[in-house]
PDB file of C-alpha atoms in Angstrom:
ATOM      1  CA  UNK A  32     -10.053 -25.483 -52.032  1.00 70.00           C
ATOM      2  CA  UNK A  33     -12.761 -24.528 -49.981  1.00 82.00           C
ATOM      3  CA  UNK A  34     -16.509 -23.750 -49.813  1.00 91.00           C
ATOM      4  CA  UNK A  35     -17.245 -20.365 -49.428  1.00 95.00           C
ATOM      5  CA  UNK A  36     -20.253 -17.915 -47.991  1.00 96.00           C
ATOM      6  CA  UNK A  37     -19.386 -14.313 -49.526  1.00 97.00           C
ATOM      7  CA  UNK A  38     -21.661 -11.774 -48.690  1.00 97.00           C
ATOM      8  CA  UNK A  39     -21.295  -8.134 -50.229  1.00 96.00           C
ATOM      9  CA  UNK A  40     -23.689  -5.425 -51.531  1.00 96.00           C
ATOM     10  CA  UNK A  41     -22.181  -3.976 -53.912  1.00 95.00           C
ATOM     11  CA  UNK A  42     -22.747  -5.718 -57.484  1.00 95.00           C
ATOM     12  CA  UNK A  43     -19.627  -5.288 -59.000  1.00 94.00           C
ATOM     13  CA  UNK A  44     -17.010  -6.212 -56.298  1.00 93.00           C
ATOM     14  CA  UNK A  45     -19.669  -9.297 -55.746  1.00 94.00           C
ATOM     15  CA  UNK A  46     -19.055 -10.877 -59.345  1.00 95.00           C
ATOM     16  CA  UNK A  47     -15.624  -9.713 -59.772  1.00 94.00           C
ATOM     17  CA  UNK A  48     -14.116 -11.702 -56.210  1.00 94.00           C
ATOM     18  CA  UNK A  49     -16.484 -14.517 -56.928  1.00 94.00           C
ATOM     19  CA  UNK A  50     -15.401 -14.666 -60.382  1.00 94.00           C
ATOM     20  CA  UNK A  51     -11.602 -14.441 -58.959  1.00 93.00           C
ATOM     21  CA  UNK A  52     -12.132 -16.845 -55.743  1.00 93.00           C
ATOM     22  CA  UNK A  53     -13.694 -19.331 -58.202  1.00 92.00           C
ATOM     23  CA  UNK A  54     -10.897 -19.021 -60.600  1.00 90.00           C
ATOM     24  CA  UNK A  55      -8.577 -20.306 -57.591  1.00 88.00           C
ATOM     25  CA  UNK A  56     -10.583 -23.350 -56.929  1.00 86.00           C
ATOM     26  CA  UNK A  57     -12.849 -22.223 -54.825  1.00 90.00           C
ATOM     27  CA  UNK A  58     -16.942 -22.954 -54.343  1.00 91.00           C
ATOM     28  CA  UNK A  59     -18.401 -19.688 -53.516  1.00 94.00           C
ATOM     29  CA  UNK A  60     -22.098 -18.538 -52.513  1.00 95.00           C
ATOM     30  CA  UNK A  61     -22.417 -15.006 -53.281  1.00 96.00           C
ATOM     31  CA  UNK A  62     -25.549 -12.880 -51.055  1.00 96.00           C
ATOM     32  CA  UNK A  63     -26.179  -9.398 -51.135  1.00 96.00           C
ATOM     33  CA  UNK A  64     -27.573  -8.931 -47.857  1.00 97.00           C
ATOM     34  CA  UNK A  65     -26.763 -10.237 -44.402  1.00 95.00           C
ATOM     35  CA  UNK A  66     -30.275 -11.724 -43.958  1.00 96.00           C
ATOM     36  CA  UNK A  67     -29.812 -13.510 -46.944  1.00 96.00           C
ATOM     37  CA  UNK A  68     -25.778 -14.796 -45.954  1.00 95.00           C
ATOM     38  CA  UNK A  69     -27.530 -15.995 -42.619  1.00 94.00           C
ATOM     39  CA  UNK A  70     -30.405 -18.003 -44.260  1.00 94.00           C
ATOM     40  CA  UNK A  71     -27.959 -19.281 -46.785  1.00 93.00           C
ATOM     41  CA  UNK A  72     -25.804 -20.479 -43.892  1.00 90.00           C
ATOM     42  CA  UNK A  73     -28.788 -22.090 -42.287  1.00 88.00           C
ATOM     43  CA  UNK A  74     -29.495 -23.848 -45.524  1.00 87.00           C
ATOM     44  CA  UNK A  75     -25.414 -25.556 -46.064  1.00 86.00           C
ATOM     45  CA  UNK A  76     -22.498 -25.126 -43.900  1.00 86.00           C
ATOM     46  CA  UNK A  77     -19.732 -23.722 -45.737  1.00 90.00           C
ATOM     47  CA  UNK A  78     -16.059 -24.034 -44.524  1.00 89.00           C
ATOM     48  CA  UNK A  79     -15.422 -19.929 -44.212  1.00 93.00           C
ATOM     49  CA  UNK A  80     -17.734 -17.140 -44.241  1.00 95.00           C
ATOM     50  CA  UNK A  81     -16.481 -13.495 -46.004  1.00 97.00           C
ATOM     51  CA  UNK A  82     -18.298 -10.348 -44.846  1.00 97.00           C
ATOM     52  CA  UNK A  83     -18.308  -7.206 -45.842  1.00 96.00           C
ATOM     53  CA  UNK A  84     -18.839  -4.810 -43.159  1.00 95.00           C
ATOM     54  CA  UNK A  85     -21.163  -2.265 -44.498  1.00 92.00           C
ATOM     55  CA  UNK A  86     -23.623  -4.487 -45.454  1.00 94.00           C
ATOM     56  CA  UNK A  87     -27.763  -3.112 -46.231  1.00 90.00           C
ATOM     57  CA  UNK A  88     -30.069  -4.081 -43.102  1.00 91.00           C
ATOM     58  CA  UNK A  89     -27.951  -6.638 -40.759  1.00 94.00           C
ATOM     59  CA  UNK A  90     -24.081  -5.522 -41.721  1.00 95.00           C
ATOM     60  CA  UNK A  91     -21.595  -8.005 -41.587  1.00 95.00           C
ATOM     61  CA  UNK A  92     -20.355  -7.029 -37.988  1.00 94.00           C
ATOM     62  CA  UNK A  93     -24.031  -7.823 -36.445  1.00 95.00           C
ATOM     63  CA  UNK A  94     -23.897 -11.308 -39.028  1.00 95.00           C
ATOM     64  CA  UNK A  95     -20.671 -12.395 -36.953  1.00 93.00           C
ATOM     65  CA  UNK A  96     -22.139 -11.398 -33.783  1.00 91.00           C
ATOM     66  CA  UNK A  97     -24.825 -14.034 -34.961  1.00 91.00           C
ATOM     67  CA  UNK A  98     -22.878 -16.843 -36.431  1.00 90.00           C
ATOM     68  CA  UNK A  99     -21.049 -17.199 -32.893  1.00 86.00           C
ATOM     69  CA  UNK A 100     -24.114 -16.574 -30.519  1.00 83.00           C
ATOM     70  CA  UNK A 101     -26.408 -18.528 -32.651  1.00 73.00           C
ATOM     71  CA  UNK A 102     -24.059 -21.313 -33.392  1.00 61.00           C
ATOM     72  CA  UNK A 103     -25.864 -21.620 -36.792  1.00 53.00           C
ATOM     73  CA  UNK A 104     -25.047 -24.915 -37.933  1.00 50.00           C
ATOM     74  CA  UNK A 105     -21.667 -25.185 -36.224  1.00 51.00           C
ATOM     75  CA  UNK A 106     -21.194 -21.737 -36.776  1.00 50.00           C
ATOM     76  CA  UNK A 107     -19.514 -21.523 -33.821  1.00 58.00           C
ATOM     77  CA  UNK A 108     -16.661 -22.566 -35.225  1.00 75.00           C
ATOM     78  CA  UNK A 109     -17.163 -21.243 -38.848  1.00 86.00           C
ATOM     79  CA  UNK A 110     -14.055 -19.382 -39.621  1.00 90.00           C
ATOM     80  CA  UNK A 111     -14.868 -15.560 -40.682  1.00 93.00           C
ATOM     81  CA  UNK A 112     -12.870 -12.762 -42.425  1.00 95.00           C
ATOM     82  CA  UNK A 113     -14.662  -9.090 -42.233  1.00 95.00           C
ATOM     83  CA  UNK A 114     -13.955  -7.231 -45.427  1.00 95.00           C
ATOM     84  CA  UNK A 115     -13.371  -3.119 -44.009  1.00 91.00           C
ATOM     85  CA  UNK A 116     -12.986  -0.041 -45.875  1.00 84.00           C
ATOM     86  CA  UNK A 117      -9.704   1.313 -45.366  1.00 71.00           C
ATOM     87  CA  UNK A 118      -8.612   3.027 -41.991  1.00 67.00           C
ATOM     88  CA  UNK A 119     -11.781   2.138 -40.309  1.00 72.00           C
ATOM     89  CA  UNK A 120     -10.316   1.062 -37.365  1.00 81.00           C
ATOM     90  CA  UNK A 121     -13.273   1.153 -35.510  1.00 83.00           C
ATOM     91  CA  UNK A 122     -15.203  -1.507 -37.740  1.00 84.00           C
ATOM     92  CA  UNK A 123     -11.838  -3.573 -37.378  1.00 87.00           C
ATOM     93  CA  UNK A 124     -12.133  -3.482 -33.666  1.00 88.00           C
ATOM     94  CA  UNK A 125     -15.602  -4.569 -33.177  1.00 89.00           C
ATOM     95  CA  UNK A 126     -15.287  -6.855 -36.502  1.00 89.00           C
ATOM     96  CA  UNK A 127     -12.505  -8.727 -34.024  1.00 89.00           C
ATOM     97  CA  UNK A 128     -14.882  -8.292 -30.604  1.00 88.00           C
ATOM     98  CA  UNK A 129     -17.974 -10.254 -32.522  1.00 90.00           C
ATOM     99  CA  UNK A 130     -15.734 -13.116 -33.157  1.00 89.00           C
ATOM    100  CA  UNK A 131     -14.167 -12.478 -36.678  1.00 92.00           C
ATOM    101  CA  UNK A 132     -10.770 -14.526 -37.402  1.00 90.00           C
ATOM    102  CA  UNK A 133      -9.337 -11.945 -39.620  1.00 92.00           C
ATOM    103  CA  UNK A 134     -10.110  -8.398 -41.678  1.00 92.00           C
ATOM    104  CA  UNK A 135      -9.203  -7.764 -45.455  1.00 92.00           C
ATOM    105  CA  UNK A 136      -8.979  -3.804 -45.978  1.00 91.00           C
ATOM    106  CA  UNK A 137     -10.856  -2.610 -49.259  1.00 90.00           C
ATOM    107  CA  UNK A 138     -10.104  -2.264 -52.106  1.00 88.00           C
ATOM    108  CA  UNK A 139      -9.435  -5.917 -51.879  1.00 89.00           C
ATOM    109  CA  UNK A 140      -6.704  -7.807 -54.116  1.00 90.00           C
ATOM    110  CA  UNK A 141      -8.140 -11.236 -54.904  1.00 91.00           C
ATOM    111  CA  UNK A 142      -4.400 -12.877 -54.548  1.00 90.00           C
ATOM    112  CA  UNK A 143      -4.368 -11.608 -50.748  1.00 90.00           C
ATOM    113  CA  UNK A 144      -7.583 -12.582 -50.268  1.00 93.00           C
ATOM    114  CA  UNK A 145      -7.131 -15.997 -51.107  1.00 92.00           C
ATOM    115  CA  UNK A 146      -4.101 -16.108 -49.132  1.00 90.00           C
ATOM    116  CA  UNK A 147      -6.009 -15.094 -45.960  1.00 91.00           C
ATOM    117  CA  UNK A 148      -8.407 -18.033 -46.906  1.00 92.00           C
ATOM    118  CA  UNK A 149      -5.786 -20.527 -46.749  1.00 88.00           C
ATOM    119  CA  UNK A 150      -4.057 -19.514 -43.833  1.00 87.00           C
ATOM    120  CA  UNK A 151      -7.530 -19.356 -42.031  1.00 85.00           C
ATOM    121  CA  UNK A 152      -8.128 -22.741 -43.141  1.00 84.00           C
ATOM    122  CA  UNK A 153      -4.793 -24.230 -41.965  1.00 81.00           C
ATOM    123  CA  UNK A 154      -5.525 -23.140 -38.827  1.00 71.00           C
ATOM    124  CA  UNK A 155      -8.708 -24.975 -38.671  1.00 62.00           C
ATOM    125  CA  UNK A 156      -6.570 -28.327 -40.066  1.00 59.00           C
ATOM    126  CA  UNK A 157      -3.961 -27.719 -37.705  1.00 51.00           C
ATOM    127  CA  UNK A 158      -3.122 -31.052 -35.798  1.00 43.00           C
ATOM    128  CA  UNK A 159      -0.430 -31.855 -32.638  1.00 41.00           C
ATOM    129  CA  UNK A 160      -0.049 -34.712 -30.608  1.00 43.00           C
ATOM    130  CA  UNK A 161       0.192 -34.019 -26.896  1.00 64.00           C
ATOM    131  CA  UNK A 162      -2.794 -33.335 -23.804  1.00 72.00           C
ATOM    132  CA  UNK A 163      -2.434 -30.897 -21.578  1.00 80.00           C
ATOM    133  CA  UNK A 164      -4.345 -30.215 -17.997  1.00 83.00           C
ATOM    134  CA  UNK A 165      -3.968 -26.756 -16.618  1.00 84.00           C
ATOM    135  CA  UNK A 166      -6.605 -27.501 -13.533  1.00 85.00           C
ATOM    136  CA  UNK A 167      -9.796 -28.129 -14.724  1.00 90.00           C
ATOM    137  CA  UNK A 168      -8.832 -27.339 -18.632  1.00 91.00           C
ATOM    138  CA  UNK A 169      -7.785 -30.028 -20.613  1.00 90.00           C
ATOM    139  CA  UNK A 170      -6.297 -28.800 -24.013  1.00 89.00           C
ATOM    140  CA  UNK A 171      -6.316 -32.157 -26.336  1.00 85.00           C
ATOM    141  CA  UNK A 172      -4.222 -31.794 -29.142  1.00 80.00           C
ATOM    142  CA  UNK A 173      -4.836 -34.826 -30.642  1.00 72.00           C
ATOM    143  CA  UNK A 174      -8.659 -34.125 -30.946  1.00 78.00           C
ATOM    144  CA  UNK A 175      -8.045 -30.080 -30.709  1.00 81.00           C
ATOM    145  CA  UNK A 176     -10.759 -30.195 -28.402  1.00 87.00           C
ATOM    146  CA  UNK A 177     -10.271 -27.903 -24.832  1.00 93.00           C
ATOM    147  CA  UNK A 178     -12.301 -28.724 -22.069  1.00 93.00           C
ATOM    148  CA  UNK A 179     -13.523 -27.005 -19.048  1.00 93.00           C
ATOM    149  CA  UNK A 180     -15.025 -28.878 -15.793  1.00 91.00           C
ATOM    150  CA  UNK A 181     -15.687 -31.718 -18.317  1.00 89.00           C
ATOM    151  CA  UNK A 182     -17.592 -29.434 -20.396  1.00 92.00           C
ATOM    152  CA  UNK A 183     -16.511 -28.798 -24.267  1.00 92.00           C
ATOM    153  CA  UNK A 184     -15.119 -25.237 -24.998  1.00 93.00           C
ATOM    154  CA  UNK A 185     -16.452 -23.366 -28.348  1.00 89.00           C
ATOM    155  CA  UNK A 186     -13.516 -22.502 -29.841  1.00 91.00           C
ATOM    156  CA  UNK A 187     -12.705 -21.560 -33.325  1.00 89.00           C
ATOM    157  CA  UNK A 188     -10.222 -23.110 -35.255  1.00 87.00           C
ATOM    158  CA  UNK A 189      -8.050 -18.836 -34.444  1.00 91.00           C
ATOM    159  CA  UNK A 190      -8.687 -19.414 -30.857  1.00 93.00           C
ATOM    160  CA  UNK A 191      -7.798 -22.760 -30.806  1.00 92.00           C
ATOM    161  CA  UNK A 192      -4.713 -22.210 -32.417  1.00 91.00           C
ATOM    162  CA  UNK A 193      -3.484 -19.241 -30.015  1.00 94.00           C
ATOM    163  CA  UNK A 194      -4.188 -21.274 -27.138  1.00 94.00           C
ATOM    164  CA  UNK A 195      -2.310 -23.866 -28.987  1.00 91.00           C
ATOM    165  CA  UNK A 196       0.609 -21.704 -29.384  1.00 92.00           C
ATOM    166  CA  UNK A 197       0.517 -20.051 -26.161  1.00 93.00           C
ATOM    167  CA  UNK A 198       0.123 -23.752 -24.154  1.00 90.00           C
ATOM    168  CA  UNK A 199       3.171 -24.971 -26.344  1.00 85.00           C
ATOM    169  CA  UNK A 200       5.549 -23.231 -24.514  1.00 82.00           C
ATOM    170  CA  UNK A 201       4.106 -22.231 -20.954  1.00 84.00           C
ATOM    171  CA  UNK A 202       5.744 -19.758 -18.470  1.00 85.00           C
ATOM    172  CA  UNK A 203       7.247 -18.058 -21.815  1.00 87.00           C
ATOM    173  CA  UNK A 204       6.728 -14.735 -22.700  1.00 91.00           C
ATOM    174  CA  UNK A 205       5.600 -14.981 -26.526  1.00 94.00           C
ATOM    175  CA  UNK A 206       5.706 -11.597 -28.299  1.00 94.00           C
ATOM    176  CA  UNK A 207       2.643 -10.488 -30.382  1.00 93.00           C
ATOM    177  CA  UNK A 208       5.000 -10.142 -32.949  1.00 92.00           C
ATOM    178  CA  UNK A 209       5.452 -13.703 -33.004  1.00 92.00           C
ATOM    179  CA  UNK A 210       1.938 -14.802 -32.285  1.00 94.00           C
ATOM    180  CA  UNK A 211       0.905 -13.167 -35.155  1.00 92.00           C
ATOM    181  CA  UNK A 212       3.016 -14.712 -37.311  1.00 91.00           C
ATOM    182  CA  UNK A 213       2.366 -18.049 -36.231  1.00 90.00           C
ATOM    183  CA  UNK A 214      -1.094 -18.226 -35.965  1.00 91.00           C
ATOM    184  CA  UNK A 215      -2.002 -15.571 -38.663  1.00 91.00           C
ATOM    185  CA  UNK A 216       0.596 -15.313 -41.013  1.00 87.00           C
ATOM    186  CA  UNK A 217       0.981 -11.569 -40.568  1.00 83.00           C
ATOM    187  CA  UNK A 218       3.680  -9.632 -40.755  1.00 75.00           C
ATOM    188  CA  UNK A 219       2.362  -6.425 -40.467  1.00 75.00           C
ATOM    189  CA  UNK A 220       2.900  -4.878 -36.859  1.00 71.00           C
ATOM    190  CA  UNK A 221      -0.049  -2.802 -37.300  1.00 73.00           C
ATOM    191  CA  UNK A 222      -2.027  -6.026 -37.135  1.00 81.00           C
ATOM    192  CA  UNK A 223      -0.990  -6.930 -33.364  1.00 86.00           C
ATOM    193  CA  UNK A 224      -5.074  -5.826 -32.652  1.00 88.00           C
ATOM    194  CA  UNK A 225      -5.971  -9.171 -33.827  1.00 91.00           C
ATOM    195  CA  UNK A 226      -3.798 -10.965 -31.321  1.00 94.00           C
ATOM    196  CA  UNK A 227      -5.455  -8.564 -28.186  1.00 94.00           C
ATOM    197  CA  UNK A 228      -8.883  -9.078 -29.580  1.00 94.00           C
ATOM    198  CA  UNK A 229      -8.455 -12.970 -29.825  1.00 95.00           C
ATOM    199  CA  UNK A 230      -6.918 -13.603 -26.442  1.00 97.00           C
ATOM    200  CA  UNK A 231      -9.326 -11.411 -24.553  1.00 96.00           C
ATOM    201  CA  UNK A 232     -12.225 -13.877 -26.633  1.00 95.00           C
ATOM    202  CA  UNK A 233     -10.248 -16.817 -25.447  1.00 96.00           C
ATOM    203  CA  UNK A 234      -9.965 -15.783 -22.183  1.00 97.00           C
ATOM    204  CA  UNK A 235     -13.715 -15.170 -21.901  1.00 96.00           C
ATOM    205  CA  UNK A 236     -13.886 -19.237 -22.545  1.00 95.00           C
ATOM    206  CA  UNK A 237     -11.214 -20.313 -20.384  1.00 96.00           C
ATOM    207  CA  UNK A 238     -10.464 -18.519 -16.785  1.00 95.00           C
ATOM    208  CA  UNK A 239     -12.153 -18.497 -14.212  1.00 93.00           C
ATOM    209  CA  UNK A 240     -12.255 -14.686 -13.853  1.00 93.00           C
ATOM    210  CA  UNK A 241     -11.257 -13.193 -17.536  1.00 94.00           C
ATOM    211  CA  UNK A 242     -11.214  -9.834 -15.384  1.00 93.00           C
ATOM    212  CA  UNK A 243      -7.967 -11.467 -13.988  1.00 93.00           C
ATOM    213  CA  UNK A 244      -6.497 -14.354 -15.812  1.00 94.00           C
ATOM    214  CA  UNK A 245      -4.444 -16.675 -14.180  1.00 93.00           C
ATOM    215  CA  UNK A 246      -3.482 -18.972 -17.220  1.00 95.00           C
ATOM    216  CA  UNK A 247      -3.162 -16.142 -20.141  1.00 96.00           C
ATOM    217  CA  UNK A 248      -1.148 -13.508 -18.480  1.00 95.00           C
ATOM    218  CA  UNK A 249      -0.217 -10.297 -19.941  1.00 95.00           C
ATOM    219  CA  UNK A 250       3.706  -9.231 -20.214  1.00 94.00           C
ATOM    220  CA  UNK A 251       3.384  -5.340 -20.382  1.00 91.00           C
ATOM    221  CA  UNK A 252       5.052  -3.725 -22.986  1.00 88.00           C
ATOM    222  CA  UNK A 253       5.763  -7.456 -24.804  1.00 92.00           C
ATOM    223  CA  UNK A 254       3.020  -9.758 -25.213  1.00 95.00           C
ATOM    224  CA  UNK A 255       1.320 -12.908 -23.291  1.00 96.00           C
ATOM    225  CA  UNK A 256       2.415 -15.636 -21.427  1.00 95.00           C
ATOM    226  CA  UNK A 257       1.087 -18.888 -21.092  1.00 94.00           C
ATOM    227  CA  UNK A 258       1.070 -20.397 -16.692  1.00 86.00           C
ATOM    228  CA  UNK A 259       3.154 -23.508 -16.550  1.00 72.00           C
ATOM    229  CA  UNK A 260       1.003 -26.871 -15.591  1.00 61.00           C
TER     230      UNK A 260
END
């Protein structure tokens, strides 16, 4: 069960996922506003944030954007799902560019939501035993913490586990297919955009030059590939 930070507008599809989320076991902190989810975040650290993107004042895109620049209480890390109205790709593309983990298209079914909660979550809980060192990255996977010149990387608990996944097998070509089964539960093709958005986010945090990565390549036509050691 987990504590959550829901922020949406809109009265009615406020009480009726709160009512539903807390029906599954779930703490929830409803906000109508974005300045209000941010000061409410500042307040207690929950363990996910839900946004809804068209949100009065600061929308939820711009509250994302925050939560990872700000670092607002370990925000950083805080694991975020954008809530979108249907086919609005655009929102989904710059939901994913500020840092979000994953989207939920509107209407929204409760039972999906709360499935996209949990499989956030085990991502975050996701533990392996090994230590890698790819030059001057070290990915730890007994601490899940990746390093850089000695310095600790910001990742959240998505990026961490797509580096995971990619560093698990290195010099194989992994499909997005596949990566976004494994580290999203998707199944949903359509959804690929979440594996491009995340590794270009990762790679920001990780090469040298993210303009041309030498540890996350790109198989054209296929997916990524993770450099050997």
């Amino acid at each position: 069960m987990a504590s959550i930070l829901f922020v949406e507008d809109d009265p009615a599809a406020r009480t009726a996922l709160e009512l539903a989320l807390t029906r599954q076991g779930h703490g929830v902190t409803s906000r109508a506003t974005g300045e209000d989810g941010l000061a409410a975040l500042r307040a207690r650290r929950p363990e996910i944030a839900i946004l809804d993107v068209m949100l009065p004042g600061i929308d939820g895109i711009e509250v994302c954007r925050r939560i990872r620049r700000d670092d607002l209480c370990g925000g950083g890390a805080l694991p975020v799902i954008l809530l979108t109205a249907r086919g609005d790709d655009l929102d989904v593309v710059l939901g994913l560019e500020a840092g979000a983990d994953d989207y939920v298209v509107k209407p929204v079914e409760p039972r999906v939501l709360d499935a996209r909660i949990r499989a956030v979550l085990r991502r975050a809980d996701h533990t392996l035993v090994d230590r890698s060192v790819y030059g001057d990255l070290v990915i730890d996977r007994t601490s899940l913490k990746v390093t850089k010149a000695g310095t600790d990387l910001r990742l959240t608990p998505t990026e961490l586990r797509l580096l995971l996944e990619l560093a698990r097998r290195p010099g194989q070509a992994l499909t997005r297919q596949h990566l976004l089964a494994e580290v999203w539960e998707h199944t949903y093709p359509g959804d690929s955009r979440l594996v491009d958005a995340c590794v270009q986010r990762v790679r920001a945090k990780i090469e040298d030059e993210p303009a041309e990565p030498r540890l996350i390549e790109t198989v054209r036509g296929f997916g990524y590939r993770f450099a050997a050691p």
